[in-house]
Coordinates of C-alpha atoms and ligand atoms in Angstrom, one line a residue:
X1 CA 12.3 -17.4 -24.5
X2 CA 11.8 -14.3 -22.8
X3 CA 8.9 -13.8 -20.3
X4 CA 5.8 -11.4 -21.7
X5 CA 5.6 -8.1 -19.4
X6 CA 2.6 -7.9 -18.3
X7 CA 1.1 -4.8 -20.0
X8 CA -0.9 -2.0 -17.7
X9 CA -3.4 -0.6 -19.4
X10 CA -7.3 0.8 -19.8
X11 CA -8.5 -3.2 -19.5
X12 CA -6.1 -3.2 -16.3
X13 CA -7.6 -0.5 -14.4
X14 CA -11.0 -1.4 -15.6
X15 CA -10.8 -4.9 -13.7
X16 CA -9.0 -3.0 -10.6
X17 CA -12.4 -1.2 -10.7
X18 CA -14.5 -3.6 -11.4
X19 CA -12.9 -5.4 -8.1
X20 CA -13.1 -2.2 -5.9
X21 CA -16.8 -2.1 -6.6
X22 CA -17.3 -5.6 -5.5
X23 CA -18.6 -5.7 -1.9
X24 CA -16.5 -8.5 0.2
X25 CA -16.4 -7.9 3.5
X26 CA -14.5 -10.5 5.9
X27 CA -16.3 -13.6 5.8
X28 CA -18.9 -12.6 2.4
X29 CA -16.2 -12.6 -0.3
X30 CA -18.3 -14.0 -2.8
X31 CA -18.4 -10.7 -5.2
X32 CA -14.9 -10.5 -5.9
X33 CA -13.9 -14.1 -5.8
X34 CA -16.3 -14.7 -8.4
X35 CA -14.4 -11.8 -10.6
X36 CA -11.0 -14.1 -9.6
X37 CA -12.7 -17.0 -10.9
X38 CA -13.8 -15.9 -13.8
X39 CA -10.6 -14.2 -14.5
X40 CA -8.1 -16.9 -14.0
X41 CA -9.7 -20.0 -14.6
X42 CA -8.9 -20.3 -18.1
X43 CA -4.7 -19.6 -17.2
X44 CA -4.1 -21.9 -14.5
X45 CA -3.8 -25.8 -14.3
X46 CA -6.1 -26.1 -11.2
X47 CA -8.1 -23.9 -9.3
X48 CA -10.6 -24.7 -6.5
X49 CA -12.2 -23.1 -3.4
X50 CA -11.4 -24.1 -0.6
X51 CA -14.4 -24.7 3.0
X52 CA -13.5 -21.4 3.8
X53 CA -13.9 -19.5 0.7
X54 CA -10.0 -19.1 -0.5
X55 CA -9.8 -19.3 -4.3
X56 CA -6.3 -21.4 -4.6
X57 CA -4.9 -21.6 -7.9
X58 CA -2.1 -24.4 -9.0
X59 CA -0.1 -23.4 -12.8
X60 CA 3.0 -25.8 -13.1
X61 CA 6.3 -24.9 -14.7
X62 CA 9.1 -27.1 -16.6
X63 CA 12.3 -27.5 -15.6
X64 CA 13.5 -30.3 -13.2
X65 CA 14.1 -28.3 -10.2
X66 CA 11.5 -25.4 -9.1
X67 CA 10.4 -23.9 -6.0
X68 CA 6.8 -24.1 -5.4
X69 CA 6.1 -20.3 -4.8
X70 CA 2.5 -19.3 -3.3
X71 CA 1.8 -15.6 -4.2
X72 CA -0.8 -14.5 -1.3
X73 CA -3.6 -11.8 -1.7
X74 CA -6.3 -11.5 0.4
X75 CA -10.0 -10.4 -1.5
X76 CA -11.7 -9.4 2.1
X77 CA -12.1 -5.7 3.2
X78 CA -13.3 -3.9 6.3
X79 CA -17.0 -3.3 7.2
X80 CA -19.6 -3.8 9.7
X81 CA -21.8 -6.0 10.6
X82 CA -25.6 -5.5 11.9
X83 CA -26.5 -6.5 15.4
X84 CA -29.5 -4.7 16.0
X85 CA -32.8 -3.8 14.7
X86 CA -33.6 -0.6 16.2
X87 CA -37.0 0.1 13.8
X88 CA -37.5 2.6 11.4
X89 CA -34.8 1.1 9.2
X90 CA -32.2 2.1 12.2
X91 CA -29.8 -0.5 13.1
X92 CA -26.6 -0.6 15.7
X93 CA -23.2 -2.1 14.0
X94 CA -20.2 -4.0 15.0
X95 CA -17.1 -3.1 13.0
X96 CA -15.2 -6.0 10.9
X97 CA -12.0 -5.4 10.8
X98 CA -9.7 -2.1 11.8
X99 CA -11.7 0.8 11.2
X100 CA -11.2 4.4 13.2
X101 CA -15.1 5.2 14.5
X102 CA -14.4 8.2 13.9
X103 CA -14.5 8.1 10.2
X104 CA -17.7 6.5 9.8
X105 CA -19.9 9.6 10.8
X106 CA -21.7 10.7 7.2
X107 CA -20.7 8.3 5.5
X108 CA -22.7 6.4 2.6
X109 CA -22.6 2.9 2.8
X110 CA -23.9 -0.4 1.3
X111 CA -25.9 -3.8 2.6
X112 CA -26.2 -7.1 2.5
X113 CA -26.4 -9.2 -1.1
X114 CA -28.3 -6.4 -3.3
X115 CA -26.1 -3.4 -2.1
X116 CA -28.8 -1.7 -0.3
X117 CA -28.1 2.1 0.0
X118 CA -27.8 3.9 3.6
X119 CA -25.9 6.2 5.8
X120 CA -24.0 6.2 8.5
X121 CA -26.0 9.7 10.0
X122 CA -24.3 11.7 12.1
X123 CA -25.8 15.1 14.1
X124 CA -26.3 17.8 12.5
X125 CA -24.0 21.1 13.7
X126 CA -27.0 23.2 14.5
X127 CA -28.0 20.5 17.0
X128 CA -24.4 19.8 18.7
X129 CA -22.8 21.6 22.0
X130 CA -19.4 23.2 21.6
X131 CA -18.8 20.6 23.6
X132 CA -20.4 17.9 21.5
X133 CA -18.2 18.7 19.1
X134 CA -14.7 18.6 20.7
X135 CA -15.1 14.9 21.1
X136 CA -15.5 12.0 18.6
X137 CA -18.0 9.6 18.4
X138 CA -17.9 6.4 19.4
X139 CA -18.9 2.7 17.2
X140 CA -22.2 2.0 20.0
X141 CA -23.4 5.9 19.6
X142 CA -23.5 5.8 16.0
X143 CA -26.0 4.0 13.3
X144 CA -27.3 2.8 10.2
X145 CA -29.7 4.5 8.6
X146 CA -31.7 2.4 5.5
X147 CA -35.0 3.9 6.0
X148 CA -38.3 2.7 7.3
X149 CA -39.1 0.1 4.7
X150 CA -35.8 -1.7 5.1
X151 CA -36.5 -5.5 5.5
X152 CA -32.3 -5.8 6.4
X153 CA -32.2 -8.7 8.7
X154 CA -29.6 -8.6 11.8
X155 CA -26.5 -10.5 10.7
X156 CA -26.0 -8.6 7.2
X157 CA -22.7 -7.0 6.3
X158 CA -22.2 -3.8 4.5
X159 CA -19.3 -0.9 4.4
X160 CA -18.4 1.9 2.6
X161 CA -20.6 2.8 -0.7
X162 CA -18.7 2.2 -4.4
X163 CA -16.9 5.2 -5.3
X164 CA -14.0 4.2 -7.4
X165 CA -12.4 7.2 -9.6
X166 CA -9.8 8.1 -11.7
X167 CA -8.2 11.6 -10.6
X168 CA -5.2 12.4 -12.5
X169 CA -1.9 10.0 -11.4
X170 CA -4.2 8.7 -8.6
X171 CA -6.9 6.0 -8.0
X172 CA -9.5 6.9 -5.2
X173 CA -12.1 4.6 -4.1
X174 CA -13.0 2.6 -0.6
X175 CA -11.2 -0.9 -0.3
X176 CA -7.9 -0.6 -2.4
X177 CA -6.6 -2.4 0.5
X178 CA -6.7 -5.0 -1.1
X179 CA -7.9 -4.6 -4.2
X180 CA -4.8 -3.4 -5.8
X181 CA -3.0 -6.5 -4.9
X182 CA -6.4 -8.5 -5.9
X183 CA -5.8 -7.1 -9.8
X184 CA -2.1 -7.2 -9.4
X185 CA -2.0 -11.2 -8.6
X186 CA -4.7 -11.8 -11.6
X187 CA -2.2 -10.1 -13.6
X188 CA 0.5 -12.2 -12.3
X189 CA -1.3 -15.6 -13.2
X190 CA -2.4 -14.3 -17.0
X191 CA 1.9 -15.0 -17.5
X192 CA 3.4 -17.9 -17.6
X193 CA 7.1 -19.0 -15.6
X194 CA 8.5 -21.9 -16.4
X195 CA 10.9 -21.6 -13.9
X196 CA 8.6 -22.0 -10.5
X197 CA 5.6 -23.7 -10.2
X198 CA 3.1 -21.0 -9.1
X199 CA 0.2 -21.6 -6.2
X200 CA -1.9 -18.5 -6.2
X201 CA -3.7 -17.9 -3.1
X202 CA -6.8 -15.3 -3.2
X203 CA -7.6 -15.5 0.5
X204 CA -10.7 -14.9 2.9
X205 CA -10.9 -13.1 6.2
X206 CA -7.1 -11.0 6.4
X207 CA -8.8 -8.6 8.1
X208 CA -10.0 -10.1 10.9
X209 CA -6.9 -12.2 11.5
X210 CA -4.9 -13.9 8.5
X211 CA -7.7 -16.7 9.1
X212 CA -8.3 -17.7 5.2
X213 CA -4.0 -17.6 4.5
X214 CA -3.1 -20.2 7.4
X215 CA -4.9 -22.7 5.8
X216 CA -4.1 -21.6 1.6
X217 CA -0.4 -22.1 3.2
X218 CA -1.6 -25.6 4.8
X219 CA -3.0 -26.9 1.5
X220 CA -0.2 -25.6 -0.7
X221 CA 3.2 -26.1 1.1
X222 CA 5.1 -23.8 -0.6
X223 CA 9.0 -23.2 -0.6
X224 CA 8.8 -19.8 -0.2
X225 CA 5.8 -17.0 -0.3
X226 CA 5.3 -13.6 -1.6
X227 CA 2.5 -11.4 0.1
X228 CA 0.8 -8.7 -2.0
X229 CA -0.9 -5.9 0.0
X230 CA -2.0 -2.5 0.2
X231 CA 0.1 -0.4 2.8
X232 CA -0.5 2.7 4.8
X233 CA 1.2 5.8 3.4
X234 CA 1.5 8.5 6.2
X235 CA 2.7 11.4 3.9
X236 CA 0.9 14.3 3.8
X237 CA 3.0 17.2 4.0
X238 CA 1.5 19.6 7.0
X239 CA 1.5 16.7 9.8
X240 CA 4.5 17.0 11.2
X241 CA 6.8 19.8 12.7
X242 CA 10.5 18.9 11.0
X243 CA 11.2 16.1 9.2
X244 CA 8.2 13.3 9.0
X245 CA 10.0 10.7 10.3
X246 CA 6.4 8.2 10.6
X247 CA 5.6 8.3 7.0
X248 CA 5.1 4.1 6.9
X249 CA 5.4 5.0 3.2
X250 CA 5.1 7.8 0.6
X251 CA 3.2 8.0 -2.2
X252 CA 4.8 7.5 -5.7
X253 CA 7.8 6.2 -4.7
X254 CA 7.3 3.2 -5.7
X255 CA 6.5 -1.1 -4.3
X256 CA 7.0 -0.7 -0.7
X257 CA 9.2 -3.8 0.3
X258 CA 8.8 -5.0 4.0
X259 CA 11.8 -5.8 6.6
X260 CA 9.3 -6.7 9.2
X261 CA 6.4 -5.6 10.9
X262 CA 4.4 -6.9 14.3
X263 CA 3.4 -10.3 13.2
X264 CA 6.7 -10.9 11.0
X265 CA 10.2 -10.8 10.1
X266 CA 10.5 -10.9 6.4
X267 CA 13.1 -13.8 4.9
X268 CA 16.1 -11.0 4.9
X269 CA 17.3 -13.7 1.7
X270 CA 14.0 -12.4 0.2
X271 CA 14.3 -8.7 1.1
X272 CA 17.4 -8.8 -0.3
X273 CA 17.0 -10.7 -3.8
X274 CA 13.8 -8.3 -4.4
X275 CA 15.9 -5.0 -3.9
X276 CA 18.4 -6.4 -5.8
X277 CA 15.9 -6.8 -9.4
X278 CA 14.3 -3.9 -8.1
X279 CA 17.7 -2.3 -8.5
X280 CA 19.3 -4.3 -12.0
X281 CA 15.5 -3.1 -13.6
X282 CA 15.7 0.1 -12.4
X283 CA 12.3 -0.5 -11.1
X284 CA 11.4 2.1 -7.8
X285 CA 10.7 0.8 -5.1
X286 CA 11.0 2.2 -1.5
X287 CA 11.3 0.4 1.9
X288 CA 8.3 0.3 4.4
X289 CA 9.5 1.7 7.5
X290 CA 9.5 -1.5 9.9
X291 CA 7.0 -1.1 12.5
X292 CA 3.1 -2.3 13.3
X293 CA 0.8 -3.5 11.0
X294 CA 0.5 -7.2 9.2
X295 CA -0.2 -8.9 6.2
X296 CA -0.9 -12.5 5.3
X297 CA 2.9 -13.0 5.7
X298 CA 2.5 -13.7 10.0
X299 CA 0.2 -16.8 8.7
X300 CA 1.8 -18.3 5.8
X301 CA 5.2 -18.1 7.7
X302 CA 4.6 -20.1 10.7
X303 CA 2.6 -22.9 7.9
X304 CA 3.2 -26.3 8.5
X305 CA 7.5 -26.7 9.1
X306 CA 7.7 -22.8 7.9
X307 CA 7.8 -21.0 5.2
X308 CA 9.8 -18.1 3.6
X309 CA 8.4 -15.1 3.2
X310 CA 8.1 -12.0 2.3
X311 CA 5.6 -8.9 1.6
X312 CA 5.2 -6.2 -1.0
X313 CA 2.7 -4.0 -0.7
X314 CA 1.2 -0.8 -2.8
X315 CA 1.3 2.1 -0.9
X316 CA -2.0 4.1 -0.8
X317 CA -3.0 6.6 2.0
X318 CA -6.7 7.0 4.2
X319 CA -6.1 3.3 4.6
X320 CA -9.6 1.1 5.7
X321 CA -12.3 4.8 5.3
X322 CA -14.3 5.3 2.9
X323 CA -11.9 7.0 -0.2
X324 CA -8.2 6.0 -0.3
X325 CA -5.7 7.1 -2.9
X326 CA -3.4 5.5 -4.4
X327 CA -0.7 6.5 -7.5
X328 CA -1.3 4.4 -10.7
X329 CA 2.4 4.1 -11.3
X330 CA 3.3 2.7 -7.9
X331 CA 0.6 -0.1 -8.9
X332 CA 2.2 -0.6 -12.2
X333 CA 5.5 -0.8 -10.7
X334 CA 4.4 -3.4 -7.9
X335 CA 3.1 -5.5 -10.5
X336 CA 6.6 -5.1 -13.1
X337 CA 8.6 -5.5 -9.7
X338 CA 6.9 -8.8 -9.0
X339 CA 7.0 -10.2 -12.2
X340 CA 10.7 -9.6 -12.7
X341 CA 11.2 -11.0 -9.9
X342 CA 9.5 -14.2 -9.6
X343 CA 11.1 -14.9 -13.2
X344 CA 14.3 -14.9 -11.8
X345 CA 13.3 -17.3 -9.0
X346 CA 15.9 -20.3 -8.4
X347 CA 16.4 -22.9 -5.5
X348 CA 20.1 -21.1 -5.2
X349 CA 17.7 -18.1 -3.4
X350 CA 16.6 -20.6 -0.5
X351 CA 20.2 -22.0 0.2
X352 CA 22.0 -21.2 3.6
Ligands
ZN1 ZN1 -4.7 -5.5 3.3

């Protein structure tokens, strides 16, 4: 019988915005693993959440030999965290995660359980020195702004305000890293493969170090992995003299298949086999240029006596600020790519 492709449609990129809304900062995932829950729960054999907030997912297939295959997507994004009350509803911040200072001047952002509104203020022009304004400002000279009547207690998290949008090809909104993947895997689980038995892993705390994967690998012990990301795209057209020979990715060209990257070497038997159904379904997909940068993969692969792995990741650009952009069809494609490719999934990929 042939597998169901999954269709991408309105009801797709509703969910995708539905996630990007959600606030889930490393460490406060709640939002959007309650949106996984509720999605998946009634398509998998098992689900439970794990002591550190992972949302780990068991469907079983048929056959007597399968690989047990854990496809990875961490919910978290980047943010910031209060750490001081200053008064008047002004508060200092400690960034979670990677995020440049230097885009966080001006911007509106969100706190804490009931997304209370503020800004990140920054000094007005007429007030600055030339000088002033040659330099960027750092994380400890900038701050939260709520208001006077602000009862925010120290310890809350917040980040970028909800801003998703449809513009066009593109979707722009703060924290499709990782939201993207988030919708893609929930797409994943709706179909069934009776060829693997499928361990999906929505994980905690990616962005402050792969925490929330090490132990989804620990309690899964899969054969082999598959990462789903978000990836920088460094593509604009004015930044470099020549050829842009740094372009991590490009927009529109498709799932962005990894060879390795700071914290991993991608299974080069997995690099290989996904090129190769990328290629038969004339799917596009494009290599990430091999460099920095990490996803759950540097985790899951050094889980318990190892694992294979490998990642694929949507390419969107402005990665971790407040508005990134990403191309519906590379989305769509990531998620055709992946299912054609876990439905062809055999023990003959792991042998030596
Ligand atoms: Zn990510």
């Amino acid at each position: 019988m042939p597998i169901e492709t999954p269709t991408i449609g309105a009801a797709q990129i509703r969910l995708l915005e539905k996630l990007c809304k959600a606030v889930g900062v490393s460490g406060g995932e709640s939002e959007v693993r309650k949106i996984v829950l509720n999605e998946i729960k009634s398509h998998v054999d098992e689900v439970r959440v794990d002591a550190m907030g992972n949302v780990l997912a068991t469907k079983k297939g048929r056959g007597a030999k399968r690989l047990r295959v854990m496809l990875d997507a961490h919910m978290d994004e980047v943010g910031f965290m209060l750490v001081a009350d200053e008064g008047e509803g002004i508060y200092r911040f400690k960034i979670i995660g990677g995020i440049d200072p230097r885009n966080l001047a001006g911007k509106p952002v969100v706190i804490g359980k009931d997304h209370t509104p503020g800004v990140i203020g920054a000094k007005p022009i007429h007030l600055t020195t030339a000088d002033e304004r040659k330099k960027s400002l750092a994380e400890d000279a900038l701050r939260v702004d709520l208001g006077p009547e602000s009862k925010i207690k120290v310890g809350e998290r917040g980040t970028f305000a909800p801003n998703f949008q449809r513009v066009g090809p593109s979707v722009m909104s703060k924290s499709l890293d990782n939201r993207l993947a988030v919708a893609a895997l929930i797409e994943l689980v709706k179909h069934s493969y009776s060829n693997i038995d499928l361990c999906a892993a929505f994980t905690v705390q990616e962005e402050i170090g792969l925490r929330g994967a090490k132990v989804a690998a620990q309690y899964f012990k899969p054969d082999l992995a598959i990462v789903i990301d978000a990836t920088p795209s460094n593509d604009l057209p004015m930044q470099f003299e020549g050829e842009n020979t740094f372009y991590n990715t490009k927009l529109g060209l498709g799932p962005a298949i990894y060879v390795s990257n700071s914290s991993t070497i991608d299974d080069p038997r997995l690099v290989r086999f996904m090129q190769a159904v990328a290629e038969k379904a004339q799917i596009p997909y494009q290599i990430r240029q091999p460099g920095g940068g990490g996803t759950d993969a540097g985790s899951i692969q050094r889980a318990g006596i190892g694992v294979s792995v490998v990642s694929i990741s949507v390419p969107h650009r402005y990665t971790h600020s407040a508005m990134s952009v990403s191309r519906v069809e590379d989305w769509k494609n990531t998620i055709a790519l992946l299912h054609t490719a876990i439905g062809q999934i055999t023990p003959a990929l792991l042998r030596r």
